PDB file of C-alpha atoms in Angstrom:
ATOM      1  CA  MET L   1     195.168 151.357  69.110  1.00 29.00           C
ATOM      2  CA  LEU L   2     193.111 149.482  66.303  1.00 28.00           C
ATOM      3  CA  ASP L   3     189.582 151.049  65.628  1.00 31.00           C
ATOM      4  CA  ARG L   4     187.253 148.493  65.955  1.00 29.00           C
ATOM      5  CA  THR L   5     183.875 150.400  65.446  1.00 30.00           C
ATOM      6  CA  TYR L   6     181.740 148.332  63.050  1.00 28.00           C
ATOM      7  CA  ILE L   7     178.467 149.223  61.007  1.00 26.00           C
ATOM      8  CA  ARG L   8     175.469 147.412  60.571  1.00 28.00           C
ATOM      9  CA  LYS L   9     175.119 147.087  56.783  1.00 31.00           C
ATOM     10  CA  ARG L  10     172.296 149.492  55.573  1.00 29.00           C
ATOM     11  CA  ARG L  11     169.856 148.891  52.559  1.00 28.00           C
ATOM     12  CA  THR L  12     171.893 151.431  49.794  1.00 30.00           C
ATOM     13  CA  ARG L  13     170.277 152.209  46.366  1.00 30.00           C
ATOM     14  CA  ARG L  14     171.929 149.611  43.337  1.00 32.00           C
ATOM     15  CA  ILE L  15     172.722 151.064  40.008  1.00 29.00           C
ATOM     16  CA  ILE L  16     172.436 147.521  38.532  1.00 29.00           C
ATOM     17  CA  GLY L  17     170.080 145.374  40.767  1.00 29.00           C
ATOM     18  CA  ALA L  18     170.528 143.695  43.497  1.00 32.00           C
ATOM     19  CA  ILE L  19     173.768 141.651  44.486  1.00 33.00           C
ATOM     20  CA  ALA L  20     174.050 138.462  44.916  1.00 34.00           C
ATOM     21  CA  GLY L  21     175.355 136.834  48.116  1.00 37.00           C
ATOM     22  CA  ALA L  22     175.621 140.261  49.922  1.00 42.00           C
ATOM     23  CA  CYS L  23     177.480 140.335  52.920  1.00 46.00           C
ATOM     24  CA  ALA L  24     174.966 141.503  55.705  1.00 39.00           C
ATOM     25  CA  GLY L  25     176.248 143.729  58.178  1.00 40.00           C
ATOM     26  CA  LEU L  26     180.108 143.331  56.398  1.00 43.00           C
ATOM     27  CA  SER L  27     182.606 146.291  56.878  1.00 44.00           C
ATOM     28  CA  LEU L  28     186.004 146.741  56.987  1.00 44.00           C
ATOM     29  CA  ILE L  29     188.538 148.724  58.372  1.00 43.00           C
ATOM     30  CA  PHE L  30     192.144 149.342  57.077  1.00 41.00           C
ATOM     31  CA  ILE L  31     194.592 149.775  59.844  1.00 37.00           C
ATOM     32  CA  ALA L  32     198.577 150.781  58.366  1.00 36.00           C
ATOM     33  CA  ILE L  33     201.287 151.839  60.693  1.00 31.00           C
ATOM     34  CA  ALA L  34     202.724 155.054  59.921  1.00 30.00           C
ATOM     35  CA  LEU L  35     206.457 155.864  60.897  1.00 30.00           C
ATOM     36  CA  LEU L  36     206.304 157.275  64.050  1.00 30.00           C
ATOM     37  CA  GLY L  37     203.568 155.230  65.814  1.00 32.00           C
ATOM     38  CA  GLN L  38     200.117 154.077  64.597  1.00 33.00           C
ATOM     39  CA  ARG L  39     196.961 155.756  62.691  1.00 35.00           C
ATOM     40  CA  ALA L  40     193.992 154.510  61.250  1.00 41.00           C
ATOM     41  CA  ALA L  41     194.446 154.499  57.311  1.00 51.00           C
ATOM     42  CA  PRO L  42     193.419 152.880  54.337  1.00 66.00           C
ATOM     43  CA  LEU L  43     197.095 152.469  53.014  1.00 81.00           C
ATOM     44  CA  THR L  44     200.613 153.730  53.817  1.00 86.00           C
ATOM     45  CA  ILE L  45     203.233 154.137  50.941  1.00 91.00           C
ATOM     46  CA  THR L  46     206.756 153.894  52.143  1.00 92.00           C
ATOM     47  CA  LEU L  47     210.234 154.605  49.495  1.00 94.00           C
ATOM     48  CA  THR L  48     213.538 153.412  50.098  1.00 94.00           C
ATOM     49  CA  ASN L  49     216.365 154.734  48.495  1.00 93.00           C
ATOM     50  CA  SER L  50     219.855 152.960  47.907  1.00 92.00           C
ATOM     51  CA  GLY L  51     222.172 154.653  45.391  1.00 90.00           C
ATOM     52  CA  ALA L  52     218.967 156.372  43.327  1.00 92.00           C
ATOM     53  CA  SER L  53     217.210 159.432  44.504  1.00 94.00           C
ATOM     54  CA  LEU L  54     213.524 158.695  43.978  1.00 95.00           C
ATOM     55  CA  SER L  55     210.506 160.418  45.558  1.00 95.00           C
ATOM     56  CA  LEU L  56     206.763 160.004  46.263  1.00 95.00           C
ATOM     57  CA  SER L  57     204.257 162.626  45.702  1.00 93.00           C
ATOM     58  CA  THR L  58     200.518 162.618  45.674  1.00 90.00           C
ATOM     59  CA  THR L  59     200.440 164.899  42.321  1.00 90.00           C
ATOM     60  CA  GLU L  60     201.967 164.900  38.922  1.00 91.00           C
ATOM     61  CA  SER L  61     203.847 168.067  39.580  1.00 89.00           C
ATOM     62  CA  GLY L  62     205.864 166.590  42.518  1.00 86.00           C
ATOM     63  CA  GLU L  63     204.881 169.118  45.216  1.00 81.00           C
ATOM     64  CA  GLU L  64     205.172 168.335  48.691  1.00 82.00           C
ATOM     65  CA  SER L  65     207.626 165.446  47.636  1.00 87.00           C
ATOM     66  CA  ALA L  66     208.494 162.854  50.540  1.00 89.00           C
ATOM     67  CA  VAL L  67     209.885 159.241  50.940  1.00 90.00           C
ATOM     68  CA  TYR L  68     206.530 158.137  52.475  1.00 89.00           C
ATOM     69  CA  LEU L  69     202.446 158.811  52.368  1.00 89.00           C
ATOM     70  CA  VAL L  70     200.351 157.875  54.622  1.00 83.00           C
ATOM     71  CA  ALA L  71     196.184 157.979  53.196  1.00 78.00           C
ATOM     72  CA  ASP L  72     193.654 159.768  55.232  1.00 67.00           C
ATOM     73  CA  THR L  73     191.220 157.796  57.529  1.00 66.00           C
ATOM     74  CA  VAL L  74     188.051 156.550  55.776  1.00 65.00           C
ATOM     75  CA  PRO L  75     185.093 155.067  57.004  1.00 67.00           C
ATOM     76  CA  SER L  76     184.223 151.272  57.530  1.00 72.00           C
ATOM     77  CA  TYR L  77     183.790 149.617  53.821  1.00 73.00           C
ATOM     78  CA  ASP L  78     180.204 148.018  52.968  1.00 74.00           C
ATOM     79  CA  GLU L  79     180.170 145.265  50.529  1.00 73.00           C
ATOM     80  CA  TYR L  80     179.979 146.505  47.082  1.00 78.00           C
ATOM     81  CA  SER L  81     180.346 145.096  43.440  1.00 79.00           C
ATOM     82  CA  GLU L  82     182.377 145.599  40.606  1.00 84.00           C
ATOM     83  CA  GLN L  83     179.311 146.093  38.631  1.00 77.00           C
ATOM     84  CA  GLN L  84     178.945 149.201  40.304  1.00 77.00           C
ATOM     85  CA  LEU L  85     182.098 150.313  40.076  1.00 79.00           C
ATOM     86  CA  ILE L  86     181.810 150.509  35.904  1.00 76.00           C
ATOM     87  CA  TYR L  87     179.704 153.361  36.826  1.00 74.00           C
ATOM     88  CA  GLU L  88     182.635 154.912  38.396  1.00 75.00           C
ATOM     89  CA  ASN L  89     185.047 154.072  35.666  1.00 74.00           C
ATOM     90  CA  GLU L  90     185.726 157.595  34.306  1.00 71.00           C
ATOM     91  CA  ASN L  91     186.393 158.957  37.885  1.00 69.00           C
ATOM     92  CA  LEU L  92     188.945 156.150  38.238  1.00 73.00           C
ATOM     93  CA  GLU L  93     190.792 156.722  35.283  1.00 74.00           C
ATOM     94  CA  VAL L  94     190.999 160.637  35.151  1.00 74.00           C
ATOM     95  CA  ASP L  95     193.615 160.039  38.354  1.00 74.00           C
ATOM     96  CA  ASN L  96     193.756 163.426  39.400  1.00 69.00           C
ATOM     97  CA  GLU L  97     192.171 163.052  42.722  1.00 70.00           C
ATOM     98  CA  ASN L  98     195.076 161.185  45.359  1.00 73.00           C
ATOM     99  CA  THR L  99     192.157 160.029  47.346  1.00 75.00           C
ATOM    100  CA  TYR L 100     188.463 159.164  46.615  1.00 77.00           C
ATOM    101  CA  SER L 101     185.643 157.449  47.897  1.00 77.00           C
ATOM    102  CA  ARG L 102     182.416 156.627  46.817  1.00 77.00           C
ATOM    103  CA  LEU L 103     180.217 156.624  50.110  1.00 75.00           C
ATOM    104  CA  THR L 104     176.695 155.385  51.017  1.00 73.00           C
ATOM    105  CA  LEU L 105     174.101 157.256  51.144  1.00 74.00           C
ATOM    106  CA  ASN L 106     174.393 158.051  55.011  1.00 73.00           C
ATOM    107  CA  GLU L 107     177.716 158.782  54.141  1.00 71.00           C
ATOM    108  CA  LYS L 108     179.004 156.845  57.236  1.00 69.00           C
ATOM    109  CA  SER L 109     180.701 153.887  55.116  1.00 71.00           C
ATOM    110  CA  THR L 110     182.675 153.760  52.053  1.00 77.00           C
ATOM    111  CA  LEU L 111     181.873 151.129  49.142  1.00 78.00           C
ATOM    112  CA  PHE L 112     185.227 151.861  47.803  1.00 84.00           C
ATOM    113  CA  PHE L 113     188.463 153.418  48.308  1.00 85.00           C
ATOM    114  CA  LYS L 114     190.770 154.964  45.431  1.00 87.00           C
ATOM    115  CA  TYR L 115     194.239 156.236  46.341  1.00 89.00           C
ATOM    116  CA  THR L 116     196.803 157.521  43.540  1.00 92.00           C
ATOM    117  CA  PHE L 117     200.607 158.665  44.115  1.00 93.00           C
ATOM    118  CA  PHE L 118     203.407 159.201  41.334  1.00 95.00           C
ATOM    119  CA  VAL L 119     207.248 157.958  41.634  1.00 96.00           C
ATOM    120  CA  THR L 120     209.896 160.393  40.319  1.00 96.00           C
ATOM    121  CA  ASN L 121     213.005 160.024  39.851  1.00 96.00           C
ATOM    122  CA  ASN L 122     215.058 163.188  40.844  1.00 94.00           C
ATOM    123  CA  GLY L 123     218.254 161.852  40.611  1.00 94.00           C
ATOM    124  CA  ASN L 124     220.854 162.382  37.351  1.00 94.00           C
ATOM    125  CA  LYS L 125     221.206 158.559  36.467  1.00 95.00           C
ATOM    126  CA  SER L 126     218.887 155.618  35.568  1.00 96.00           C
ATOM    127  CA  ALA L 127     217.001 154.238  38.291  1.00 97.00           C
ATOM    128  CA  ASP L 128     215.326 150.408  38.766  1.00 97.00           C
ATOM    129  CA  TYR L 129     212.690 149.861  41.866  1.00 97.00           C
ATOM    130  CA  ASP L 130     210.402 147.365  43.575  1.00 97.00           C
ATOM    131  CA  LEU L 131     207.104 147.756  44.347  1.00 97.00           C
ATOM    132  CA  ALA L 132     205.148 145.261  46.850  1.00 96.00           C
ATOM    133  CA  LEU L 133     201.832 145.540  48.437  1.00 96.00           C
ATOM    134  CA  ASN L 134     202.134 143.530  51.742  1.00 92.00           C
ATOM    135  CA  MET L 135     199.409 142.491  54.298  1.00 83.00           C
ATOM    136  CA  SER L 136     201.617 142.828  57.400  1.00 68.00           C
ATOM    137  CA  GLN L 137     198.787 141.586  60.062  1.00 58.00           C
ATOM    138  CA  ARG L 138     195.385 140.288  59.879  1.00 60.00           C
ATOM    139  CA  THR L 139     192.883 140.933  62.716  1.00 59.00           C
ATOM    140  CA  HIS L 140     190.128 138.320  63.075  1.00 59.00           C
ATOM    141  CA  GLU L 141     187.832 136.517  65.558  1.00 59.00           C
ATOM    142  CA  ALA L 142     188.279 132.598  65.142  1.00 64.00           C
ATOM    143  CA  SER L 143     184.806 132.435  65.410  1.00 63.00           C
ATOM    144  CA  ASN L 144     183.925 134.011  62.119  1.00 62.00           C
ATOM    145  CA  ARG L 145     183.294 132.011  58.612  1.00 64.00           C
ATOM    146  CA  PHE L 146     185.997 133.567  56.196  1.00 68.00           C
ATOM    147  CA  ASP L 147     188.576 136.587  56.476  1.00 74.00           C
ATOM    148  CA  LEU L 148     188.256 139.882  55.095  1.00 79.00           C
ATOM    149  CA  ASP L 149     191.131 139.025  52.434  1.00 85.00           C
ATOM    150  CA  SER L 150     188.908 136.394  51.087  1.00 86.00           C
ATOM    151  CA  VAL L 151     186.824 138.755  49.626  1.00 87.00           C
ATOM    152  CA  LEU L 152     189.105 141.638  48.856  1.00 89.00           C
ATOM    153  CA  ARG L 153     189.611 143.170  45.848  1.00 92.00           C
ATOM    154  CA  VAL L 154     192.377 144.973  44.710  1.00 94.00           C
ATOM    155  CA  ARG L 155     192.611 146.992  41.285  1.00 94.00           C
ATOM    156  CA  PHE L 156     196.132 148.061  40.440  1.00 96.00           C
ATOM    157  CA  TYR L 157     196.876 150.598  38.085  1.00 95.00           C
ATOM    158  CA  GLU L 158     200.497 151.587  37.177  1.00 96.00           C
ATOM    159  CA  ASN L 159     201.264 153.407  34.238  1.00 96.00           C
ATOM    160  CA  ARG L 160     204.465 154.887  33.281  1.00 96.00           C
ATOM    161  CA  ASN L 161     203.007 156.427  29.858  1.00 95.00           C
ATOM    162  CA  LEU L 162     200.824 158.723  31.550  1.00 92.00           C
ATOM    163  CA  ASP L 163     198.090 158.966  28.836  1.00 91.00           C
ATOM    164  CA  GLU L 164     197.830 155.453  29.763  1.00 92.00           C
ATOM    165  CA  HIS L 165     195.326 153.818  32.399  1.00 90.00           C
ATOM    166  CA  ASN L 166     196.215 150.346  32.650  1.00 92.00           C
ATOM    167  CA  TYR L 167     195.198 147.976  35.688  1.00 93.00           C
ATOM    168  CA  VAL L 168     195.343 144.396  37.085  1.00 96.00           C
ATOM    169  CA  THR L 169     192.702 142.851  39.443  1.00 96.00           C
ATOM    170  CA  TYR L 170     193.830 141.019  42.172  1.00 97.00           C
ATOM    171  CA  ALA L 171     191.951 138.311  44.634  1.00 96.00           C
ATOM    172  CA  LYS L 172     192.786 135.741  47.441  1.00 94.00           C
ATOM    173  CA  LYS L 173     193.274 132.020  45.589  1.00 93.00           C
ATOM    174  CA  SER L 174     189.821 130.699  45.225  1.00 92.00           C
ATOM    175  CA  LYS L 175     188.605 127.802  47.073  1.00 88.00           C
ATOM    176  CA  THR L 176     186.864 125.955  43.994  1.00 88.00           C
ATOM    177  CA  PRO L 177     189.006 125.334  41.068  1.00 88.00           C
ATOM    178  CA  HIS L 178     188.014 125.642  37.352  1.00 86.00           C
ATOM    179  CA  LYS L 179     189.537 124.325  34.135  1.00 84.00           C
ATOM    180  CA  GLU L 180     191.508 127.136  31.588  1.00 81.00           C
ATOM    181  CA  GLY L 181     192.195 125.243  28.628  1.00 81.00           C
ATOM    182  CA  ASP L 182     193.579 121.864  29.591  1.00 86.00           C
ATOM    183  CA  GLU L 183     194.653 123.656  33.034  1.00 87.00           C
ATOM    184  CA  ILE L 184     193.482 123.672  36.142  1.00 92.00           C
ATOM    185  CA  SER L 185     193.129 127.263  37.775  1.00 93.00           C
ATOM    186  CA  TRP L 186     192.354 128.562  41.320  1.00 92.00           C
ATOM    187  CA  LYS L 187     191.833 131.676  40.324  1.00 95.00           C
ATOM    188  CA  GLU L 188     188.593 133.830  41.609  1.00 94.00           C
ATOM    189  CA  LYS L 189     186.608 135.274  39.435  1.00 92.00           C
ATOM    190  CA  VAL L 190     186.814 139.514  40.026  1.00 93.00           C
ATOM    191  CA  SER L 191     183.102 139.701  40.202  1.00 90.00           C
ATOM    192  CA  ASP L 192     179.594 138.129  38.515  1.00 87.00           C
ATOM    193  CA  VAL L 193     180.722 140.503  35.828  1.00 84.00           C
ATOM    194  CA  GLU L 194     180.999 137.989  32.640  1.00 80.00           C
ATOM    195  CA  GLU L 195     183.187 139.999  30.509  1.00 83.00           C
ATOM    196  CA  SER L 196     185.640 140.576  33.804  1.00 85.00           C
ATOM    197  CA  GLY L 197     187.072 136.992  33.701  1.00 90.00           C
ATOM    198  CA  TYR L 198     189.261 136.014  36.645  1.00 94.00           C
ATOM    199  CA  ALA L 199     191.715 137.989  38.871  1.00 96.00           C
ATOM    200  CA  GLU L 200     195.052 137.255  39.114  1.00 96.00           C
ATOM    201  CA  GLU L 201     195.960 135.625  43.062  1.00 97.00           C
ATOM    202  CA  PHE L 202     197.545 136.864  45.883  1.00 97.00           C
ATOM    203  CA  VAL L 203     201.359 136.133  45.815  1.00 97.00           C
ATOM    204  CA  ASN L 204     200.810 134.565  49.233  1.00 94.00           C
ATOM    205  CA  SER L 205     199.254 135.019  52.583  1.00 88.00           C
ATOM    206  CA  ASN L 206     201.393 138.252  53.298  1.00 90.00           C
ATOM    207  CA  LEU L 207     201.913 139.633  50.106  1.00 95.00           C
ATOM    208  CA  ILE L 208     199.211 140.119  47.666  1.00 96.00           C
ATOM    209  CA  LEU L 209     201.228 141.395  44.418  1.00 97.00           C
ATOM    210  CA  LYS L 210     204.629 142.595  43.674  1.00 98.00           C
ATOM    211  CA  SER L 211     205.944 144.794  40.664  1.00 98.00           C
ATOM    212  CA  THR L 212     209.657 145.824  39.141  1.00 98.00           C
ATOM    213  CA  VAL L 213     210.180 148.851  37.260  1.00 98.00           C
ATOM    214  CA  THR L 214     213.270 149.304  35.516  1.00 97.00           C
ATOM    215  CA  ASN L 215     215.399 152.085  33.754  1.00 97.00           C
ATOM    216  CA  LEU L 216     213.268 155.135  34.961  1.00 97.00           C
ATOM    217  CA  LYS L 217     215.489 157.723  33.361  1.00 97.00           C
ATOM    218  CA  PRO L 218     216.297 161.039  35.428  1.00 96.00           C
ATOM    219  CA  ASN L 219     212.973 163.089  35.220  1.00 95.00           C
ATOM    220  CA  GLU L 220     210.358 160.196  34.393  1.00 97.00           C
ATOM    221  CA  LYS L 221     207.527 159.137  36.493  1.00 96.00           C
ATOM    222  CA  VAL L 222     205.138 156.488  37.299  1.00 97.00           C
ATOM    223  CA  ARG L 223     201.458 157.137  38.048  1.00 96.00           C
ATOM    224  CA  TYR L 224     200.034 154.659  40.321  1.00 95.00           C
ATOM    225  CA  THR L 225     196.366 154.248  41.626  1.00 93.00           C
ATOM    226  CA  PHE L 226     195.386 151.483  44.010  1.00 92.00           C
ATOM    227  CA  VAL L 227     191.451 150.344  44.599  1.00 90.00           C
ATOM    228  CA  PHE L 228     190.158 148.574  47.183  1.00 89.00           C
ATOM    229  CA  TRP L 229     186.671 146.913  47.546  1.00 88.00           C
ATOM    230  CA  ILE L 230     184.884 144.190  49.216  1.00 84.00           C
ATOM    231  CA  GLU L 231     183.136 141.962  46.225  1.00 88.00           C
ATOM    232  CA  GLY L 232     179.401 141.506  47.104  1.00 83.00           C
ATOM    233  CA  SER L 233     179.316 138.508  44.355  1.00 85.00           C
ATOM    234  CA  ASP L 234     181.771 136.446  45.811  1.00 86.00           C
ATOM    235  CA  PRO L 235     180.917 132.867  46.908  1.00 84.00           C
ATOM    236  CA  GLU L 236     182.406 133.401  50.245  1.00 82.00           C
ATOM    237  CA  CYS L 237     180.803 136.639  50.825  1.00 79.00           C
ATOM    238  CA  SER L 238     177.923 135.167  52.196  1.00 74.00           C
ATOM    239  CA  GLY L 239     175.995 134.996  55.670  1.00 67.00           C
ATOM    240  CA  GLU L 240     177.288 136.415  58.702  1.00 67.00           C
ATOM    241  CA  ALA L 241     179.728 139.350  59.030  1.00 65.00           C
ATOM    242  CA  PRO L 242     183.327 138.746  60.056  1.00 66.00           C
ATOM    243  CA  VAL L 243     183.337 140.412  63.645  1.00 66.00           C
ATOM    244  CA  ASP L 244     186.464 142.702  64.767  1.00 65.00           C
ATOM    245  CA  SER L 245     188.225 142.625  61.874  1.00 68.00           C
ATOM    246  CA  ALA L 246     190.611 144.255  60.023  1.00 70.00           C
ATOM    247  CA  LEU L 247     193.850 143.996  57.313  1.00 75.00           C
ATOM    248  CA  ILE L 248     197.004 146.140  57.604  1.00 76.00           C
ATOM    249  CA  LEU L 249     198.138 146.904  54.457  1.00 84.00           C
ATOM    250  CA  GLY L 250     201.023 148.870  53.312  1.00 89.00           C
ATOM    251  CA  VAL L 251     203.313 149.649  49.945  1.00 94.00           C
ATOM    252  CA  GLU L 252     206.604 149.280  50.319  1.00 94.00           C
ATOM    253  CA  ILE L 253     209.030 150.687  47.287  1.00 96.00           C
ATOM    254  CA  GLY L 254     212.611 149.686  47.249  1.00 96.00           C
ATOM    255  CA  ALA L 255     214.905 151.858  44.326  1.00 95.00           C
ATOM    256  CA  HIS L 256     218.335 151.464  43.364  1.00 93.00           C
ATOM    257  CA  GLU L 257     220.611 152.538  40.473  1.00 91.00           C
ATOM    258  CA  SER L 258     220.091 150.835  37.473  1.00 89.00           C
TER     259      SER L 258
END
């Protein structure tokens, strides 16, 4: 059964001023479907091997490797801002915690959620694989002014060199186009932080992002981190909050020998 417990937005300390257009009352619950049933969680990761031998782990050492992972349940989401994420940057880049939530002062809701895991080639041949982050279902009321995916931000870290912390931020296509040179672009701004620029668009209504890794050698690994938050400066993040809204997100990885 879907957990539809939502909270009223509480006044929290702002690290950099007030967030423009705050979604009063906004909160978000990610529901993910695990292999043998359902459980409330922000994320599931599943791995399918075809001729290759890859494994998932929440630690670099590869302890307790598996072919699927389910993140622990976290509280509902309050609106947040990338402005504040800048102050969490050190924690995000360390990538030594598989689960990290920045809680509100009342500790009953979270401002963002980070999940880190590793993909390791345990075989004796090089492997290729495809990774996709999907929205398999969106639950919302028809009376809502906007859907949660309209104000969702996904920061995606994929680093084969474990000393690096490169990332790309994704957001749903904007309702207002802008010019990039001579071209019209529908990319949404990451936030109102000027230097952040524009986010990459979700691939479609069901697929947030996809990535391909080739020639992953035996014993080689890739570190992944996902950061999810509700961007309070998004133009659509205003007015009444969505009611009884949820997203079902899951990472799917399909591997095969190179």
